[in-house]
Amino acid sequence: MIHNPKSTFLKQQILPVSIITVGALLNIGDIKYTIQEKIPNTNTSIDDILEYTPMAQMYLYDAFGFKPKNTVWDQTKYLALAQLISAPTVQLLKGITKVPRPEGSDNFSFPSGHTANAFTGATVLYHEFKDTEPLLAWSGYLVATATGAFRLTNNAHWLPDVLVGAGIGILSANIVYYFEPLKSWQPFKKNKDLAFTPLISPGTVGVHVRF
């Protein structure tokens, strides 16, 4: 059987596109209000940490010697590119839709940036380890799902926000790993003494480079 990368790629987008579609449809009428009323309430900031955890997991697995698909440099590059798709898409939709948050703050709600960020990281993690460490590859999605769940229980987002955010995050990373933009950009390849360490904290993602 001839492997068709394009066909495989399109099949991979069925899930995120379906999630986005369902989320968009749930914005119609009052169903999201009914759903929100049935969701238990929490008051925790753990979702501010969980959204970055799948990214940290990837680098942690690297540090423990598990074999990824790409080098740490390429991982970081593709993660950054996926976020450059995901984050602006989220902000654009927030500005267009102007959906109020459940708790009534001034920030717009649709879609969830925390959830999109978590699923972007989880999908990058998945692509890096799916062929060598399947359990580790899928682990990021558990954390990303927990992030979305806490956005709901913290009354910060509606269910449509979380679903569409998850779909955007998955789709963004899938696009990057299919097209692999800047694949040949390897500015540090010839420098054997160079090392860089990912820096991840709530609100900040970066890389420390040491020559």
PDB file of C-alpha atoms in Angstrom:
ATOM      1  CA  MET A   1       0.000   0.000   0.000  1.00  0.00           C
ATOM      2  CA  ILE A   2       1.362   3.414  -0.981  1.00  0.00           C
ATOM      3  CA  HIS A   3       1.567   5.843   1.915  1.00  0.00           C
ATOM      4  CA  ASN A   4      -0.029   9.181   1.099  1.00  0.00           C
ATOM      5  CA  PRO A   5       1.180  11.877   3.539  1.00  0.00           C
ATOM      6  CA  LYS A   6      -1.440  14.354   2.355  1.00  0.00           C
ATOM      7  CA  SER A   7      -4.261  11.876   2.942  1.00  0.00           C
ATOM      8  CA  THR A   8      -2.901  11.047   6.393  1.00  0.00           C
ATOM      9  CA  PHE A   9      -2.623  14.735   7.236  1.00  0.00           C
ATOM     10  CA  LEU A  10      -6.211  15.421   6.184  1.00  0.00           C
ATOM     11  CA  LYS A  11      -7.476  12.507   8.274  1.00  0.00           C
ATOM     12  CA  GLN A  12      -5.617  13.884  11.292  1.00  0.00           C
ATOM     13  CA  GLN A  13      -7.575  17.121  10.998  1.00  0.00           C
ATOM     14  CA  ILE A  14     -10.968  15.436  11.301  1.00  0.00           C
ATOM     15  CA  LEU A  15     -10.807  15.517  15.112  1.00  0.00           C
ATOM     16  CA  PRO A  16      -9.751  19.164  15.624  1.00  0.00           C
ATOM     17  CA  VAL A  17     -12.095  20.418  12.902  1.00  0.00           C
ATOM     18  CA  SER A  18     -14.962  18.436  14.455  1.00  0.00           C
ATOM     19  CA  ILE A  19     -14.186  19.844  17.909  1.00  0.00           C
ATOM     20  CA  ILE A  20     -14.121  23.384  16.526  1.00  0.00           C
ATOM     21  CA  THR A  21     -17.395  22.814  14.672  1.00  0.00           C
ATOM     22  CA  VAL A  22     -19.171  21.432  17.749  1.00  0.00           C
ATOM     23  CA  GLY A  23     -17.846  24.291  19.860  1.00  0.00           C
ATOM     24  CA  ALA A  24     -19.043  26.883  17.370  1.00  0.00           C
ATOM     25  CA  LEU A  25     -22.509  25.285  17.207  1.00  0.00           C
ATOM     26  CA  LEU A  26     -22.797  25.279  21.011  1.00  0.00           C
ATOM     27  CA  ASN A  27     -22.625  29.079  20.888  1.00  0.00           C
ATOM     28  CA  ILE A  28     -26.030  29.086  19.221  1.00  0.00           C
ATOM     29  CA  GLY A  29     -28.955  29.574  21.588  1.00  0.00           C
ATOM     30  CA  ASP A  30     -28.835  29.112  25.361  1.00  0.00           C
ATOM     31  CA  ILE A  31     -27.362  25.625  25.619  1.00  0.00           C
ATOM     32  CA  LYS A  32     -23.984  26.833  26.857  1.00  0.00           C
ATOM     33  CA  TYR A  33     -25.669  28.605  29.773  1.00  0.00           C
ATOM     34  CA  THR A  34     -27.500  25.419  30.729  1.00  0.00           C
ATOM     35  CA  ILE A  35     -24.254  23.442  30.568  1.00  0.00           C
ATOM     36  CA  GLN A  36     -22.376  25.997  32.662  1.00  0.00           C
ATOM     37  CA  GLU A  37     -24.989  25.855  35.409  1.00  0.00           C
ATOM     38  CA  LYS A  38     -24.390  22.129  35.810  1.00  0.00           C
ATOM     39  CA  ILE A  39     -20.600  22.402  36.059  1.00  0.00           C
ATOM     40  CA  PRO A  40     -19.186  22.329  39.620  1.00  0.00           C
ATOM     41  CA  ASN A  41     -17.283  25.408  40.743  1.00  0.00           C
ATOM     42  CA  THR A  42     -13.647  25.629  41.808  1.00  0.00           C
ATOM     43  CA  ASN A  43     -11.386  28.516  42.723  1.00  0.00           C
ATOM     44  CA  THR A  44      -7.848  27.586  41.765  1.00  0.00           C
ATOM     45  CA  SER A  45      -5.044  29.014  39.657  1.00  0.00           C
ATOM     46  CA  ILE A  46      -3.613  25.610  38.753  1.00  0.00           C
ATOM     47  CA  ASP A  47      -4.801  26.087  35.160  1.00  0.00           C
ATOM     48  CA  ASP A  48      -2.250  28.908  34.831  1.00  0.00           C
ATOM     49  CA  ILE A  49       0.439  26.268  35.377  1.00  0.00           C
ATOM     50  CA  LEU A  50      -1.169  23.370  33.555  1.00  0.00           C
ATOM     51  CA  GLU A  51      -1.349  25.249  30.245  1.00  0.00           C
ATOM     52  CA  TYR A  52       2.463  25.192  30.057  1.00  0.00           C
ATOM     53  CA  THR A  53       2.940  21.716  31.512  1.00  0.00           C
ATOM     54  CA  PRO A  54       2.826  19.747  28.198  1.00  0.00           C
ATOM     55  CA  MET A  55       5.690  21.923  26.934  1.00  0.00           C
ATOM     56  CA  ALA A  56       7.651  21.287  30.113  1.00  0.00           C
ATOM     57  CA  GLN A  57       6.911  17.560  29.805  1.00  0.00           C
ATOM     58  CA  MET A  58       8.536  17.468  26.379  1.00  0.00           C
ATOM     59  CA  TYR A  59      11.782  18.993  27.625  1.00  0.00           C
ATOM     60  CA  LEU A  60      11.688  16.827  30.739  1.00  0.00           C
ATOM     61  CA  TYR A  61      11.400  13.690  28.623  1.00  0.00           C
ATOM     62  CA  ASP A  62      14.332  14.957  26.553  1.00  0.00           C
ATOM     63  CA  ALA A  63      16.376  15.446  29.719  1.00  0.00           C
ATOM     64  CA  PHE A  64      15.602  11.897  30.887  1.00  0.00           C
ATOM     65  CA  GLY A  65      16.903  10.479  27.630  1.00  0.00           C
ATOM     66  CA  PHE A  66      13.700   9.469  25.874  1.00  0.00           C
ATOM     67  CA  LYS A  67      14.125   9.605  22.114  1.00  0.00           C
ATOM     68  CA  PRO A  68      12.110  12.330  20.345  1.00  0.00           C
ATOM     69  CA  LYS A  69      11.574  12.852  16.640  1.00  0.00           C
ATOM     70  CA  ASN A  70      13.645  16.044  16.497  1.00  0.00           C
ATOM     71  CA  THR A  71      16.444  17.840  18.280  1.00  0.00           C
ATOM     72  CA  VAL A  72      15.624  20.207  21.140  1.00  0.00           C
ATOM     73  CA  TRP A  73      16.274  23.124  18.804  1.00  0.00           C
ATOM     74  CA  ASP A  74      13.755  21.869  16.252  1.00  0.00           C
ATOM     75  CA  GLN A  75      11.265  21.063  18.995  1.00  0.00           C
ATOM     76  CA  THR A  76      11.504  24.609  20.294  1.00  0.00           C
ATOM     77  CA  LYS A  77      11.319  26.046  16.786  1.00  0.00           C
ATOM     78  CA  TYR A  78       8.189  24.084  15.889  1.00  0.00           C
ATOM     79  CA  LEU A  79       6.595  24.839  19.254  1.00  0.00           C
ATOM     80  CA  ALA A  80       7.159  28.564  18.712  1.00  0.00           C
ATOM     81  CA  LEU A  81       5.785  28.397  15.165  1.00  0.00           C
ATOM     82  CA  ALA A  82       2.696  26.501  16.330  1.00  0.00           C
ATOM     83  CA  GLN A  83       2.087  29.142  18.983  1.00  0.00           C
ATOM     84  CA  LEU A  84       2.492  31.855  16.349  1.00  0.00           C
ATOM     85  CA  ILE A  85      -0.477  30.286  14.587  1.00  0.00           C
ATOM     86  CA  SER A  86      -2.545  29.421  17.638  1.00  0.00           C
ATOM     87  CA  ALA A  87      -2.246  32.566  19.782  1.00  0.00           C
ATOM     88  CA  PRO A  88      -3.051  35.165  17.073  1.00  0.00           C
ATOM     89  CA  THR A  89      -5.974  33.020  15.886  1.00  0.00           C
ATOM     90  CA  VAL A  90      -7.382  32.976  19.418  1.00  0.00           C
ATOM     91  CA  GLN A  91      -6.943  36.710  19.863  1.00  0.00           C
ATOM     92  CA  LEU A  92      -8.476  37.446  16.458  1.00  0.00           C
ATOM     93  CA  LEU A  93     -11.556  35.385  17.265  1.00  0.00           C
ATOM     94  CA  LYS A  94     -11.876  37.005  20.689  1.00  0.00           C
ATOM     95  CA  GLY A  95     -11.842  40.435  19.063  1.00  0.00           C
ATOM     96  CA  ILE A  96     -14.391  39.441  16.424  1.00  0.00           C
ATOM     97  CA  THR A  97     -16.866  37.573  18.617  1.00  0.00           C
ATOM     98  CA  LYS A  98     -16.550  39.647  21.827  1.00  0.00           C
ATOM     99  CA  VAL A  99     -18.237  36.927  23.892  1.00  0.00           C
ATOM    100  CA  PRO A 100     -18.481  37.879  27.611  1.00  0.00           C
ATOM    101  CA  ARG A 101     -16.955  35.519  30.155  1.00  0.00           C
ATOM    102  CA  PRO A 102     -19.175  33.570  32.570  1.00  0.00           C
ATOM    103  CA  GLU A 103     -17.747  35.456  35.561  1.00  0.00           C
ATOM    104  CA  GLY A 104     -18.402  38.799  33.900  1.00  0.00           C
ATOM    105  CA  SER A 105     -14.827  40.122  33.623  1.00  0.00           C
ATOM    106  CA  ASP A 106     -13.807  42.573  30.894  1.00  0.00           C
ATOM    107  CA  ASN A 107     -11.768  39.953  29.025  1.00  0.00           C
ATOM    108  CA  PHE A 108     -13.443  38.248  26.102  1.00  0.00           C
ATOM    109  CA  SER A 109     -14.156  34.542  26.338  1.00  0.00           C
ATOM    110  CA  PHE A 110     -14.282  32.825  22.938  1.00  0.00           C
ATOM    111  CA  PRO A 111     -12.087  30.834  22.464  1.00  0.00           C
ATOM    112  CA  SER A 112     -10.019  29.844  25.496  1.00  0.00           C
ATOM    113  CA  GLY A 113      -6.391  30.916  25.212  1.00  0.00           C
ATOM    114  CA  HIS A 114      -5.291  28.695  28.110  1.00  0.00           C
ATOM    115  CA  THR A 115      -6.813  25.651  26.448  1.00  0.00           C
ATOM    116  CA  ALA A 116      -5.414  26.492  23.021  1.00  0.00           C
ATOM    117  CA  ASN A 117      -1.942  26.946  24.497  1.00  0.00           C
ATOM    118  CA  ALA A 118      -2.143  23.668  26.416  1.00  0.00           C
ATOM    119  CA  PHE A 119      -3.288  21.684  23.379  1.00  0.00           C
ATOM    120  CA  THR A 120      -0.650  23.313  21.176  1.00  0.00           C
ATOM    121  CA  GLY A 121       2.027  22.074  23.569  1.00  0.00           C
ATOM    122  CA  ALA A 122       0.358  18.685  23.937  1.00  0.00           C
ATOM    123  CA  THR A 123       0.234  18.172  20.178  1.00  0.00           C
ATOM    124  CA  VAL A 124       3.881  19.141  19.720  1.00  0.00           C
ATOM    125  CA  LEU A 125       4.710  16.674  22.494  1.00  0.00           C
ATOM    126  CA  TYR A 126       2.620  14.032  20.729  1.00  0.00           C
ATOM    127  CA  HIS A 127       4.388  14.489  17.389  1.00  0.00           C
ATOM    128  CA  GLU A 128       7.797  14.289  19.043  1.00  0.00           C
ATOM    129  CA  PHE A 129       7.247  11.028  20.937  1.00  0.00           C
ATOM    130  CA  LYS A 130       4.380   9.178  19.206  1.00  0.00           C
ATOM    131  CA  ASP A 131       6.726   6.834  17.319  1.00  0.00           C
ATOM    132  CA  THR A 132       9.067   6.049  20.207  1.00  0.00           C
ATOM    133  CA  GLU A 133       7.146   6.558  23.471  1.00  0.00           C
ATOM    134  CA  PRO A 134       3.386   6.447  22.785  1.00  0.00           C
ATOM    135  CA  LEU A 135       2.340   6.678  26.441  1.00  0.00           C
ATOM    136  CA  LEU A 136       4.481   9.750  26.986  1.00  0.00           C
ATOM    137  CA  ALA A 137       3.234  11.199  23.712  1.00  0.00           C
ATOM    138  CA  TRP A 138      -0.404  10.985  24.818  1.00  0.00           C
ATOM    139  CA  SER A 139       0.268  12.197  28.376  1.00  0.00           C
ATOM    140  CA  GLY A 140       0.215  15.837  27.342  1.00  0.00           C
ATOM    141  CA  TYR A 141      -3.384  15.551  26.223  1.00  0.00           C
ATOM    142  CA  LEU A 142      -4.433  14.500  29.728  1.00  0.00           C
ATOM    143  CA  VAL A 143      -2.887  17.666  31.116  1.00  0.00           C
ATOM    144  CA  ALA A 144      -4.359  19.806  28.341  1.00  0.00           C
ATOM    145  CA  THR A 145      -7.814  18.341  28.991  1.00  0.00           C
ATOM    146  CA  ALA A 146      -7.420  19.108  32.687  1.00  0.00           C
ATOM    147  CA  THR A 147      -6.525  22.688  31.749  1.00  0.00           C
ATOM    148  CA  GLY A 148      -9.745  23.067  29.802  1.00  0.00           C
ATOM    149  CA  ALA A 149     -11.749  21.445  32.590  1.00  0.00           C
ATOM    150  CA  PHE A 150     -10.403  23.888  35.178  1.00  0.00           C
ATOM    151  CA  ARG A 151     -11.211  26.828  32.882  1.00  0.00           C
ATOM    152  CA  LEU A 152     -14.803  25.621  33.062  1.00  0.00           C
ATOM    153  CA  THR A 153     -14.952  24.900  36.786  1.00  0.00           C
ATOM    154  CA  ASN A 154     -13.223  28.208  37.556  1.00  0.00           C
ATOM    155  CA  ASN A 155     -16.088  29.853  35.662  1.00  0.00           C
ATOM    156  CA  ALA A 156     -13.579  31.536  33.351  1.00  0.00           C
ATOM    157  CA  HIS A 157     -14.926  30.031  30.107  1.00  0.00           C
ATOM    158  CA  TRP A 158     -17.929  28.422  28.499  1.00  0.00           C
ATOM    159  CA  LEU A 159     -17.738  24.913  27.031  1.00  0.00           C
ATOM    160  CA  PRO A 160     -17.649  26.257  23.420  1.00  0.00           C
ATOM    161  CA  ASP A 161     -14.599  28.354  24.345  1.00  0.00           C
ATOM    162  CA  VAL A 162     -12.715  25.324  25.600  1.00  0.00           C
ATOM    163  CA  LEU A 163     -13.657  23.073  22.675  1.00  0.00           C
ATOM    164  CA  VAL A 164     -12.679  25.608  20.023  1.00  0.00           C
ATOM    165  CA  GLY A 165      -9.467  26.456  21.902  1.00  0.00           C
ATOM    166  CA  ALA A 166      -8.517  22.769  21.978  1.00  0.00           C
ATOM    167  CA  GLY A 167      -9.230  22.386  18.264  1.00  0.00           C
ATOM    168  CA  ILE A 168      -7.157  25.444  17.376  1.00  0.00           C
ATOM    169  CA  GLY A 169      -4.220  24.195  19.433  1.00  0.00           C
ATOM    170  CA  ILE A 170      -4.243  20.737  17.837  1.00  0.00           C
ATOM    171  CA  LEU A 171      -4.714  22.082  14.329  1.00  0.00           C
ATOM    172  CA  SER A 172      -1.923  24.672  14.691  1.00  0.00           C
ATOM    173  CA  ALA A 173       0.678  22.113  15.739  1.00  0.00           C
ATOM    174  CA  ASN A 174      -0.461  19.602  13.114  1.00  0.00           C
ATOM    175  CA  ILE A 175       0.014  22.209  10.387  1.00  0.00           C
ATOM    176  CA  VAL A 176       3.552  22.978  11.560  1.00  0.00           C
ATOM    177  CA  TYR A 177       4.568  19.312  11.717  1.00  0.00           C
ATOM    178  CA  TYR A 178       3.149  18.648   8.269  1.00  0.00           C
ATOM    179  CA  PHE A 179       4.817  21.547   6.469  1.00  0.00           C
ATOM    180  CA  GLU A 180       7.896  21.752   8.741  1.00  0.00           C
ATOM    181  CA  PRO A 181       8.630  25.417   7.985  1.00  0.00           C
ATOM    182  CA  LEU A 182      12.211  26.588   8.566  1.00  0.00           C
ATOM    183  CA  LYS A 183      13.339  22.954   8.695  1.00  0.00           C
ATOM    184  CA  SER A 184      16.704  23.829   7.176  1.00  0.00           C
ATOM    185  CA  TRP A 185      17.285  26.725   9.599  1.00  0.00           C
ATOM    186  CA  GLN A 186      19.985  25.298  11.867  1.00  0.00           C
ATOM    187  CA  PRO A 187      22.057  28.284  13.067  1.00  0.00           C
ATOM    188  CA  PHE A 188      23.711  26.322  15.879  1.00  0.00           C
ATOM    189  CA  LYS A 189      24.512  23.114  14.016  1.00  0.00           C
ATOM    190  CA  LYS A 190      28.214  23.852  13.564  1.00  0.00           C
ATOM    191  CA  ASN A 191      28.741  25.070  17.127  1.00  0.00           C
ATOM    192  CA  LYS A 192      29.451  21.994  19.231  1.00  0.00           C
ATOM    193  CA  ASP A 193      29.985  24.062  22.388  1.00  0.00           C
ATOM    194  CA  LEU A 194      26.562  25.667  22.271  1.00  0.00           C
ATOM    195  CA  ALA A 195      23.858  24.660  24.710  1.00  0.00           C
ATOM    196  CA  PHE A 196      20.407  26.027  25.289  1.00  0.00           C
ATOM    197  CA  THR A 197      17.858  25.426  28.003  1.00  0.00           C
ATOM    198  CA  PRO A 198      14.095  25.936  27.619  1.00  0.00           C
ATOM    199  CA  LEU A 199      12.586  28.401  30.107  1.00  0.00           C
ATOM    200  CA  ILE A 200       8.908  27.904  30.861  1.00  0.00           C
ATOM    201  CA  SER A 201       6.879  29.710  33.515  1.00  0.00           C
ATOM    202  CA  PRO A 202       3.315  31.044  33.706  1.00  0.00           C
ATOM    203  CA  GLY A 203       3.057  33.729  31.043  1.00  0.00           C
ATOM    204  CA  THR A 204       6.566  33.161  29.674  1.00  0.00           C
ATOM    205  CA  VAL A 205       8.143  30.725  27.243  1.00  0.00           C
ATOM    206  CA  GLY A 206      11.736  31.216  26.130  1.00  0.00           C
ATOM    207  CA  VAL A 207      15.154  29.694  25.629  1.00  0.00           C
ATOM    208  CA  HIS A 208      18.426  30.408  27.456  1.00  0.00           C
ATOM    209  CA  VAL A 209      21.384  30.109  25.053  1.00  0.00           C
ATOM    210  CA  ARG A 210      24.929  29.483  26.376  1.00  0.00           C
ATOM    211  CA  PHE A 211      28.049  29.610  24.179  1.00  0.00           C
TER     212      PHE A 211
END
